[in-house]
Amino acid sequence: MMGRNQTSISEFLLLGLPIQPEQQNLFYALFLAMYLTTLLGNLLIIVLIRLDSQLHTPMYLFLSNLSFSDLCFSSVTIPKLLQNMQNQDPSIPYVDCLTQMYFFLFFGDLESFLLVAMAYDRYVAICFPLHYTAIMSPMLCLALVALSWVLTTFHAMLHTLLMARLCFCADNVVPHFFCDMSALLKLACSDTRVNELVIFITGGLILVIPFLLILGSYARIVSSILKVPSSKGICKAFSTCGSHLSVVSLFYGTLIGLYFCPSANSSTLKETVMAMMYTVVTPMLNPFIYSLRNRDMKGALGRIIHQKKTFLSL
């Protein structure tokens, strides 16, 4: 069995969420509303940044990519969850399962790198305001975005190929609402030590190091903020950093707890709840925390509405 490199099953069965039958319709409506909010919020951000020339800055370049990542990140898992809740068919083909896992890792990793780029952008803007334009040049910004996409592609492909080499025998029931990597590893009937070693090593590169870089950036930001004489400016800056750090902590905390030790014994319910936090809640909250509460975004929305009214009145 150790030498086999092909699965003996053609599909997996996703158990979904531990919801009572009489509560299915309620949770279906709730998840559908949250998913639509995520789509509309992030699409609005992308459209506003694209249409308003005043938002063509490094920060909003990263924000537009983050919104696209959030939109796709939720779309990888939630539509399948809603479909399973609607038609009561939990099956997913083997190839589709690996494809879902690939894109889940891809957009999750992409968000991780983009959060680092955003933290660095804020660090330069607050700590070196006079040199911001020179440091955050268009070339550097595009390079950071391109590097994020390239690294996430290789990382997601690595784990997908390693998963494809494993054997899955009789047990094909995934105790999750999507093809979670740690859940699939527990179903494998071949040696998973290589997979777990790669997860441990790359976990430090993809999750822990970016998380520490973000904390370091915000630590320097807080240090600079404390030197500002205006109490109003201090409160406003602390409020912004607190909002950013709350989402960063939610995103990284759940991911590190779930995937840094994939073989750790933990309850399925706890894993499912934590997964819902970063696949549904975080992408939905990001537009409100990062952009829709932002004065520049509100101004851009007002200008576009005014231009549309002016155009219609002609």
mmCIF file of C-alpha atoms in Angstrom:
data_model
loop_
_atom_site.group_PDB
_atom_site.id
_atom_site.type_symbol
_atom_site.label_atom_id
_atom_site.label_comp_id
_atom_site.label_asym_id
_atom_site.label_seq_id
_atom_site.Cartn_x
_atom_site.Cartn_y
_atom_site.Cartn_z
ATOM 1 C CA MET A 1 0.000 0.000 0.000
ATOM 2 C CA MET A 2 2.873 2.388 0.693
ATOM 3 C CA GLY A 3 3.960 2.167 -2.942
ATOM 4 C CA ARG A 4 0.611 2.966 -4.450
ATOM 5 C CA ASN A 5 0.170 6.442 -5.874
ATOM 6 C CA GLN A 6 -3.476 6.365 -6.913
ATOM 7 C CA THR A 7 -6.635 6.592 -4.878
ATOM 8 C CA SER A 8 -9.093 3.716 -4.823
ATOM 9 C CA ILE A 9 -12.096 6.025 -4.383
ATOM 10 C CA SER A 10 -13.713 8.352 -6.892
ATOM 11 C CA GLU A 11 -15.408 10.820 -4.554
ATOM 12 C CA PHE A 12 -15.585 12.134 -1.009
ATOM 13 C CA LEU A 13 -18.611 12.798 1.165
ATOM 14 C CA LEU A 14 -18.678 16.143 2.970
ATOM 15 C CA LEU A 15 -20.518 15.893 6.277
ATOM 16 C CA GLY A 16 -21.096 19.647 6.292
ATOM 17 C CA LEU A 17 -22.059 21.540 9.417
ATOM 18 C CA PRO A 18 -23.470 19.934 12.582
ATOM 19 C CA ILE A 19 -26.904 21.527 12.141
ATOM 20 C CA GLN A 20 -30.245 20.017 13.135
ATOM 21 C CA PRO A 21 -32.608 19.330 10.185
ATOM 22 C CA GLU A 22 -35.201 21.791 11.458
ATOM 23 C CA GLN A 23 -32.536 24.534 11.472
ATOM 24 C CA GLN A 24 -31.251 23.910 7.939
ATOM 25 C CA ASN A 25 -33.370 26.615 6.295
ATOM 26 C CA LEU A 26 -32.418 29.203 8.911
ATOM 27 C CA PHE A 27 -28.685 28.595 8.536
ATOM 28 C CA TYR A 28 -29.002 28.381 4.753
ATOM 29 C CA ALA A 29 -30.539 31.866 4.675
ATOM 30 C CA LEU A 30 -27.886 33.143 7.118
ATOM 31 C CA PHE A 31 -24.921 31.804 5.126
ATOM 32 C CA LEU A 32 -26.440 32.977 1.853
ATOM 33 C CA ALA A 33 -26.876 36.496 3.262
ATOM 34 C CA MET A 34 -23.304 36.520 4.583
ATOM 35 C CA TYR A 35 -21.941 35.274 1.256
ATOM 36 C CA LEU A 36 -23.872 37.882 -0.730
ATOM 37 C CA THR A 37 -22.649 40.571 1.673
ATOM 38 C CA THR A 38 -19.090 39.389 1.094
ATOM 39 C CA LEU A 39 -19.521 39.469 -2.677
ATOM 40 C CA LEU A 40 -21.181 42.882 -2.795
ATOM 41 C CA GLY A 41 -18.828 44.495 -0.274
ATOM 42 C CA ASN A 42 -15.651 43.324 -1.958
ATOM 43 C CA LEU A 43 -16.959 43.975 -5.487
ATOM 44 C CA LEU A 44 -17.873 47.505 -4.443
ATOM 45 C CA ILE A 45 -14.346 48.098 -3.206
ATOM 46 C CA ILE A 46 -12.799 46.776 -6.427
ATOM 47 C CA VAL A 47 -15.112 48.888 -8.607
ATOM 48 C CA LEU A 48 -14.561 52.069 -6.581
ATOM 49 C CA ILE A 49 -10.780 51.709 -6.692
ATOM 50 C CA ARG A 50 -10.912 51.012 -10.404
ATOM 51 C CA LEU A 51 -13.139 53.983 -11.268
ATOM 52 C CA ASP A 52 -11.816 56.671 -8.915
ATOM 53 C CA SER A 53 -8.387 58.015 -9.901
ATOM 54 C CA GLN A 54 -7.796 59.417 -6.403
ATOM 55 C CA LEU A 55 -7.675 55.838 -5.100
ATOM 56 C CA HIS A 56 -4.888 54.804 -7.456
ATOM 57 C CA THR A 57 -2.362 54.646 -4.609
ATOM 58 C CA PRO A 58 -0.276 51.792 -3.167
ATOM 59 C CA MET A 59 -2.619 51.210 -0.218
ATOM 60 C CA TYR A 60 -5.666 50.829 -2.442
ATOM 61 C CA LEU A 61 -3.777 48.664 -4.911
ATOM 62 C CA PHE A 62 -3.229 46.214 -2.065
ATOM 63 C CA LEU A 63 -6.819 46.664 -0.892
ATOM 64 C CA SER A 64 -8.236 45.832 -4.315
ATOM 65 C CA ASN A 65 -6.166 42.656 -4.445
ATOM 66 C CA LEU A 66 -7.205 41.781 -0.890
ATOM 67 C CA SER A 67 -10.867 42.261 -1.799
ATOM 68 C CA PHE A 68 -10.473 40.035 -4.840
ATOM 69 C CA SER A 69 -8.755 37.429 -2.658
ATOM 70 C CA ASP A 70 -11.539 37.587 -0.041
ATOM 71 C CA LEU A 71 -14.192 37.295 -2.725
ATOM 72 C CA CYS A 72 -12.569 34.213 -4.234
ATOM 73 C CA PHE A 73 -11.663 32.727 -0.852
ATOM 74 C CA SER A 74 -15.313 32.598 0.188
ATOM 75 C CA SER A 75 -16.394 31.449 -3.270
ATOM 76 C CA VAL A 76 -14.173 28.387 -3.021
ATOM 77 C CA THR A 77 -16.181 26.857 -0.154
ATOM 78 C CA ILE A 78 -19.497 28.624 0.491
ATOM 79 C CA PRO A 79 -21.311 27.875 -2.809
ATOM 80 C CA LYS A 80 -20.618 24.149 -2.367
ATOM 81 C CA LEU A 81 -21.813 24.347 1.244
ATOM 82 C CA LEU A 82 -25.026 26.062 0.169
ATOM 83 C CA GLN A 83 -25.530 23.527 -2.607
ATOM 84 C CA ASN A 84 -25.126 20.617 -0.195
ATOM 85 C CA MET A 85 -27.547 22.182 2.267
ATOM 86 C CA GLN A 86 -30.091 22.714 -0.509
ATOM 87 C CA ASN A 87 -30.048 19.339 -2.305
ATOM 88 C CA GLN A 88 -28.761 17.135 0.524
ATOM 89 C CA ASP A 89 -26.070 15.665 -1.756
ATOM 90 C CA PRO A 90 -22.763 15.719 0.164
ATOM 91 C CA SER A 91 -20.646 14.065 -2.535
ATOM 92 C CA ILE A 92 -17.752 15.786 -4.268
ATOM 93 C CA PRO A 93 -15.580 14.102 -6.950
ATOM 94 C CA TYR A 94 -11.976 13.348 -6.057
ATOM 95 C CA VAL A 95 -10.564 15.775 -8.651
ATOM 96 C CA ASP A 96 -12.972 18.520 -7.589
ATOM 97 C CA CYS A 97 -11.948 17.987 -3.983
ATOM 98 C CA LEU A 98 -8.257 18.474 -4.766
ATOM 99 C CA THR A 99 -9.123 21.478 -6.933
ATOM 100 C CA GLN A 100 -11.073 23.028 -4.078
ATOM 101 C CA MET A 101 -8.159 22.391 -1.726
ATOM 102 C CA TYR A 102 -5.733 24.028 -4.178
ATOM 103 C CA PHE A 103 -7.738 27.240 -4.549
ATOM 104 C CA PHE A 104 -8.496 27.319 -0.838
ATOM 105 C CA LEU A 105 -4.766 27.269 -0.083
ATOM 106 C CA PHE A 106 -4.022 29.675 -2.924
ATOM 107 C CA PHE A 107 -6.376 32.462 -1.874
ATOM 108 C CA GLY A 108 -5.717 31.880 1.828
ATOM 109 C CA ASP A 109 -1.973 32.266 1.244
ATOM 110 C CA LEU A 110 -2.535 35.251 -1.018
ATOM 111 C CA GLU A 111 -4.421 37.043 1.741
ATOM 112 C CA SER A 112 -1.572 36.315 4.134
ATOM 113 C CA PHE A 113 1.017 37.962 1.869
ATOM 114 C CA LEU A 114 -1.249 40.884 1.021
ATOM 115 C CA LEU A 115 -1.788 41.609 4.713
ATOM 116 C CA VAL A 116 1.990 41.847 5.076
ATOM 117 C CA ALA A 117 2.212 44.250 2.136
ATOM 118 C CA MET A 118 -0.567 46.398 3.608
ATOM 119 C CA ALA A 119 1.121 46.488 7.005
ATOM 120 C CA TYR A 120 4.407 47.528 5.378
ATOM 121 C CA ASP A 121 2.602 50.235 3.403
ATOM 122 C CA ARG A 122 1.074 51.682 6.597
ATOM 123 C CA TYR A 123 4.439 51.419 8.358
ATOM 124 C CA VAL A 124 6.149 53.490 5.652
ATOM 125 C CA ALA A 125 3.274 55.992 5.482
ATOM 126 C CA ILE A 126 3.283 56.668 9.230
ATOM 127 C CA CYS A 127 6.964 56.267 10.121
ATOM 128 C CA PHE A 128 8.483 57.804 6.945
ATOM 129 C CA PRO A 129 5.801 60.124 5.548
ATOM 130 C CA LEU A 130 8.259 62.380 3.699
ATOM 131 C CA HIS A 131 9.806 59.431 1.863
ATOM 132 C CA TYR A 132 6.582 57.502 1.283
ATOM 133 C CA THR A 133 6.299 58.267 -2.431
ATOM 134 C CA ALA A 134 9.928 57.382 -3.086
ATOM 135 C CA ILE A 135 9.823 54.129 -1.087
ATOM 136 C CA MET A 136 6.400 52.877 -2.199
ATOM 137 C CA SER A 137 7.058 53.336 -5.895
ATOM 138 C CA PRO A 138 4.726 51.780 -8.484
ATOM 139 C CA MET A 139 7.446 49.301 -9.389
ATOM 140 C CA LEU A 140 7.807 48.110 -5.777
ATOM 141 C CA CYS A 141 4.052 47.827 -5.293
ATOM 142 C CA LEU A 142 3.581 45.778 -8.440
ATOM 143 C CA ALA A 143 6.555 43.621 -7.485
ATOM 144 C CA LEU A 144 5.046 42.919 -4.038
ATOM 145 C CA VAL A 145 1.701 41.959 -5.577
ATOM 146 C CA ALA A 146 3.310 39.793 -8.272
ATOM 147 C CA LEU A 147 5.547 38.088 -5.722
ATOM 148 C CA SER A 148 2.519 37.305 -3.573
ATOM 149 C CA TRP A 149 0.726 35.657 -6.488
ATOM 150 C CA VAL A 150 3.786 33.628 -7.547
ATOM 151 C CA LEU A 151 4.608 32.356 -4.053
ATOM 152 C CA THR A 152 1.021 31.345 -3.350
ATOM 153 C CA THR A 153 0.835 29.475 -6.654
ATOM 154 C CA PHE A 154 3.863 27.350 -5.836
ATOM 155 C CA HIS A 155 2.818 26.750 -2.239
ATOM 156 C CA ALA A 156 -0.719 25.645 -3.116
ATOM 157 C CA MET A 157 0.556 23.442 -5.941
ATOM 158 C CA LEU A 158 3.106 21.799 -3.635
ATOM 159 C CA HIS A 159 0.487 20.711 -1.102
ATOM 160 C CA THR A 160 -1.940 19.616 -3.819
ATOM 161 C CA LEU A 161 0.648 17.397 -5.495
ATOM 162 C CA LEU A 162 1.658 15.911 -2.157
ATOM 163 C CA MET A 163 -1.994 15.176 -1.394
ATOM 164 C CA ALA A 164 -2.480 13.572 -4.821
ATOM 165 C CA ARG A 165 0.218 10.987 -4.069
ATOM 166 C CA LEU A 166 -1.657 9.649 -1.029
ATOM 167 C CA CYS A 167 -3.978 6.649 -1.043
ATOM 168 C CA PHE A 168 -7.567 6.883 0.158
ATOM 169 C CA CYS A 169 -9.282 3.578 0.745
ATOM 170 C CA ALA A 170 -12.670 2.674 2.194
ATOM 171 C CA ASP A 171 -13.272 5.704 4.418
ATOM 172 C CA ASN A 172 -14.205 8.674 2.222
ATOM 173 C CA VAL A 173 -16.293 10.708 4.688
ATOM 174 C CA VAL A 174 -14.788 14.156 5.316
ATOM 175 C CA PRO A 175 -15.988 15.563 8.676
ATOM 176 C CA HIS A 176 -16.014 19.089 7.307
ATOM 177 C CA PHE A 177 -17.968 21.374 4.964
ATOM 178 C CA PHE A 178 -15.117 21.560 2.432
ATOM 179 C CA CYS A 179 -12.056 19.547 1.425
ATOM 180 C CA ASP A 180 -9.907 20.613 4.327
ATOM 181 C CA MET A 181 -6.279 19.540 4.079
ATOM 182 C CA SER A 182 -5.973 18.291 7.660
ATOM 183 C CA ALA A 183 -9.255 16.362 7.372
ATOM 184 C CA LEU A 184 -8.080 14.665 4.175
ATOM 185 C CA LEU A 185 -4.775 13.701 5.786
ATOM 186 C CA LYS A 186 -6.653 11.882 8.538
ATOM 187 C CA LEU A 187 -8.495 9.816 5.911
ATOM 188 C CA ALA A 188 -5.357 8.749 4.053
ATOM 189 C CA CYS A 189 -4.370 5.100 4.387
ATOM 190 C CA SER A 190 -0.762 5.740 3.354
ATOM 191 C CA ASP A 191 2.132 7.458 5.102
ATOM 192 C CA THR A 192 1.450 11.186 5.611
ATOM 193 C CA ARG A 193 4.688 12.098 7.395
ATOM 194 C CA VAL A 194 6.085 13.937 4.364
ATOM 195 C CA ASN A 195 2.900 15.978 4.067
ATOM 196 C CA GLU A 196 2.941 16.877 7.755
ATOM 197 C CA LEU A 197 6.626 17.816 7.611
ATOM 198 C CA VAL A 198 6.038 20.105 4.628
ATOM 199 C CA ILE A 199 3.028 21.659 6.390
ATOM 200 C CA PHE A 200 5.154 22.316 9.470
ATOM 201 C CA ILE A 201 8.003 23.877 7.469
ATOM 202 C CA THR A 202 5.926 25.937 5.053
ATOM 203 C CA GLY A 203 3.581 26.891 7.859
ATOM 204 C CA GLY A 204 6.378 28.894 9.381
ATOM 205 C CA LEU A 205 7.110 30.583 6.057
ATOM 206 C CA ILE A 206 3.532 31.265 4.992
ATOM 207 C CA LEU A 207 1.815 31.909 8.330
ATOM 208 C CA VAL A 208 4.137 32.546 11.261
ATOM 209 C CA ILE A 209 6.745 34.769 9.599
ATOM 210 C CA PRO A 210 4.167 37.046 7.887
ATOM 211 C CA PHE A 211 2.243 37.257 11.157
ATOM 212 C CA LEU A 212 5.387 38.333 13.014
ATOM 213 C CA LEU A 213 6.229 40.858 10.279
ATOM 214 C CA ILE A 214 2.764 42.377 10.619
ATOM 215 C CA LEU A 215 3.079 42.580 14.402
ATOM 216 C CA GLY A 216 6.507 44.166 14.029
ATOM 217 C CA SER A 217 5.170 46.739 11.568
ATOM 218 C CA TYR A 218 2.302 47.693 13.842
ATOM 219 C CA ALA A 219 4.614 47.849 16.838
ATOM 220 C CA ARG A 220 6.705 50.444 15.001
ATOM 221 C CA ILE A 221 3.513 52.246 13.973
ATOM 222 C CA VAL A 222 2.307 52.415 17.570
ATOM 223 C CA SER A 223 5.706 53.699 18.651
ATOM 224 C CA SER A 224 5.495 56.504 16.079
ATOM 225 C CA ILE A 225 1.871 57.300 16.961
ATOM 226 C CA LEU A 226 2.783 57.857 20.604
ATOM 227 C CA LYS A 227 5.053 60.690 19.492
ATOM 228 C CA VAL A 228 2.142 62.560 17.875
ATOM 229 C CA PRO A 229 1.075 65.504 20.083
ATOM 230 C CA SER A 230 -2.589 65.470 18.972
ATOM 231 C CA SER A 231 -4.745 63.290 21.231
ATOM 232 C CA LYS A 232 -7.396 63.119 18.503
ATOM 233 C CA GLY A 233 -4.825 61.847 16.009
ATOM 234 C CA ILE A 234 -3.589 59.264 18.493
ATOM 235 C CA CYS A 235 -7.110 57.929 19.131
ATOM 236 C CA LYS A 236 -7.885 57.790 15.427
ATOM 237 C CA ALA A 237 -4.647 56.003 14.579
ATOM 238 C CA PHE A 238 -5.030 53.534 17.434
ATOM 239 C CA SER A 239 -8.587 52.810 16.294
ATOM 240 C CA THR A 240 -7.378 52.049 12.776
ATOM 241 C CA CYS A 241 -4.538 49.807 13.944
ATOM 242 C CA GLY A 242 -6.861 48.031 16.370
ATOM 243 C CA SER A 243 -9.318 47.217 13.583
ATOM 244 C CA HIS A 244 -6.560 45.916 11.339
ATOM 245 C CA LEU A 245 -4.986 43.844 14.081
ATOM 246 C CA SER A 246 -8.328 42.325 15.078
ATOM 247 C CA VAL A 247 -8.826 40.910 11.571
ATOM 248 C CA VAL A 248 -5.185 39.847 11.330
ATOM 249 C CA SER A 249 -5.420 38.040 14.669
ATOM 250 C CA LEU A 250 -8.680 36.345 13.675
ATOM 251 C CA PHE A 251 -7.288 35.208 10.330
ATOM 252 C CA TYR A 252 -3.854 34.058 11.493
ATOM 253 C CA GLY A 253 -4.943 32.723 14.869
ATOM 254 C CA THR A 254 -7.447 30.249 13.438
ATOM 255 C CA LEU A 255 -5.162 29.185 10.592
ATOM 256 C CA ILE A 256 -2.155 28.559 12.815
ATOM 257 C CA GLY A 257 -4.261 26.651 15.339
ATOM 258 C CA LEU A 258 -5.754 24.400 12.681
ATOM 259 C CA TYR A 259 -2.926 23.729 10.242
ATOM 260 C CA PHE A 260 0.358 24.105 12.076
ATOM 261 C CA CYS A 261 -0.206 20.698 13.731
ATOM 262 C CA PRO A 262 -2.582 18.845 11.393
ATOM 263 C CA SER A 263 -2.524 15.584 13.356
ATOM 264 C CA ALA A 264 -3.350 17.122 16.709
ATOM 265 C CA ASN A 265 -6.422 15.695 18.416
ATOM 266 C CA SER A 266 -9.149 18.318 18.397
ATOM 267 C CA SER A 267 -12.911 18.206 18.179
ATOM 268 C CA THR A 268 -14.543 18.334 14.763
ATOM 269 C CA LEU A 269 -17.009 20.953 15.978
ATOM 270 C CA LYS A 270 -14.208 23.252 17.123
ATOM 271 C CA GLU A 271 -12.377 22.890 13.807
ATOM 272 C CA THR A 272 -15.569 23.586 11.867
ATOM 273 C CA VAL A 273 -16.369 26.711 13.876
ATOM 274 C CA MET A 274 -12.829 28.025 13.467
ATOM 275 C CA ALA A 275 -12.961 27.327 9.733
ATOM 276 C CA MET A 276 -16.240 29.232 9.444
ATOM 277 C CA MET A 277 -14.575 32.211 11.094
ATOM 278 C CA TYR A 278 -11.868 32.651 8.460
ATOM 279 C CA THR A 279 -13.807 31.408 5.410
ATOM 280 C CA VAL A 280 -17.064 33.291 5.995
ATOM 281 C CA VAL A 281 -16.819 35.874 8.783
ATOM 282 C CA THR A 282 -13.410 37.410 8.068
ATOM 283 C CA PRO A 283 -13.935 37.985 4.306
ATOM 284 C CA MET A 284 -17.308 39.551 5.121
ATOM 285 C CA LEU A 285 -15.873 41.879 7.783
ATOM 286 C CA ASN A 286 -12.794 42.971 5.832
ATOM 287 C CA PRO A 287 -14.662 45.412 3.537
ATOM 288 C CA PHE A 288 -16.154 47.173 6.562
ATOM 289 C CA ILE A 289 -12.961 47.252 8.600
ATOM 290 C CA TYR A 290 -10.458 48.059 5.872
ATOM 291 C CA SER A 291 -12.370 50.163 3.397
ATOM 292 C CA LEU A 292 -16.053 50.911 3.756
ATOM 293 C CA ARG A 293 -15.399 52.826 6.996
ATOM 294 C CA ASN A 294 -12.598 54.689 5.248
ATOM 295 C CA ARG A 295 -13.198 58.360 4.441
ATOM 296 C CA ASP A 296 -11.493 58.064 1.053
ATOM 297 C CA MET A 297 -13.747 55.178 0.037
ATOM 298 C CA LYS A 298 -16.853 57.061 1.118
ATOM 299 C CA GLY A 299 -15.663 60.097 -0.807
ATOM 300 C CA ALA A 300 -15.048 57.986 -3.904
ATOM 301 C CA LEU A 301 -18.523 56.482 -3.643
ATOM 302 C CA GLY A 302 -20.040 59.957 -3.350
ATOM 303 C CA ARG A 303 -18.105 61.252 -6.363
ATOM 304 C CA ILE A 304 -19.143 58.304 -8.534
ATOM 305 C CA ILE A 305 -22.803 58.698 -7.546
ATOM 306 C CA HIS A 306 -22.588 62.429 -8.276
ATOM 307 C CA GLN A 307 -20.992 61.780 -11.692
ATOM 308 C CA LYS A 308 -23.738 59.277 -12.500
ATOM 309 C CA LYS A 309 -26.459 61.750 -11.539
ATOM 310 C CA THR A 310 -24.767 64.462 -13.602
ATOM 311 C CA PHE A 311 -24.514 62.137 -16.594
ATOM 312 C CA LEU A 312 -28.182 61.132 -16.342
ATOM 313 C CA SER A 313 -29.294 64.758 -16.105
ATOM 314 C CA LEU A 314 -27.601 65.646 -19.398
#
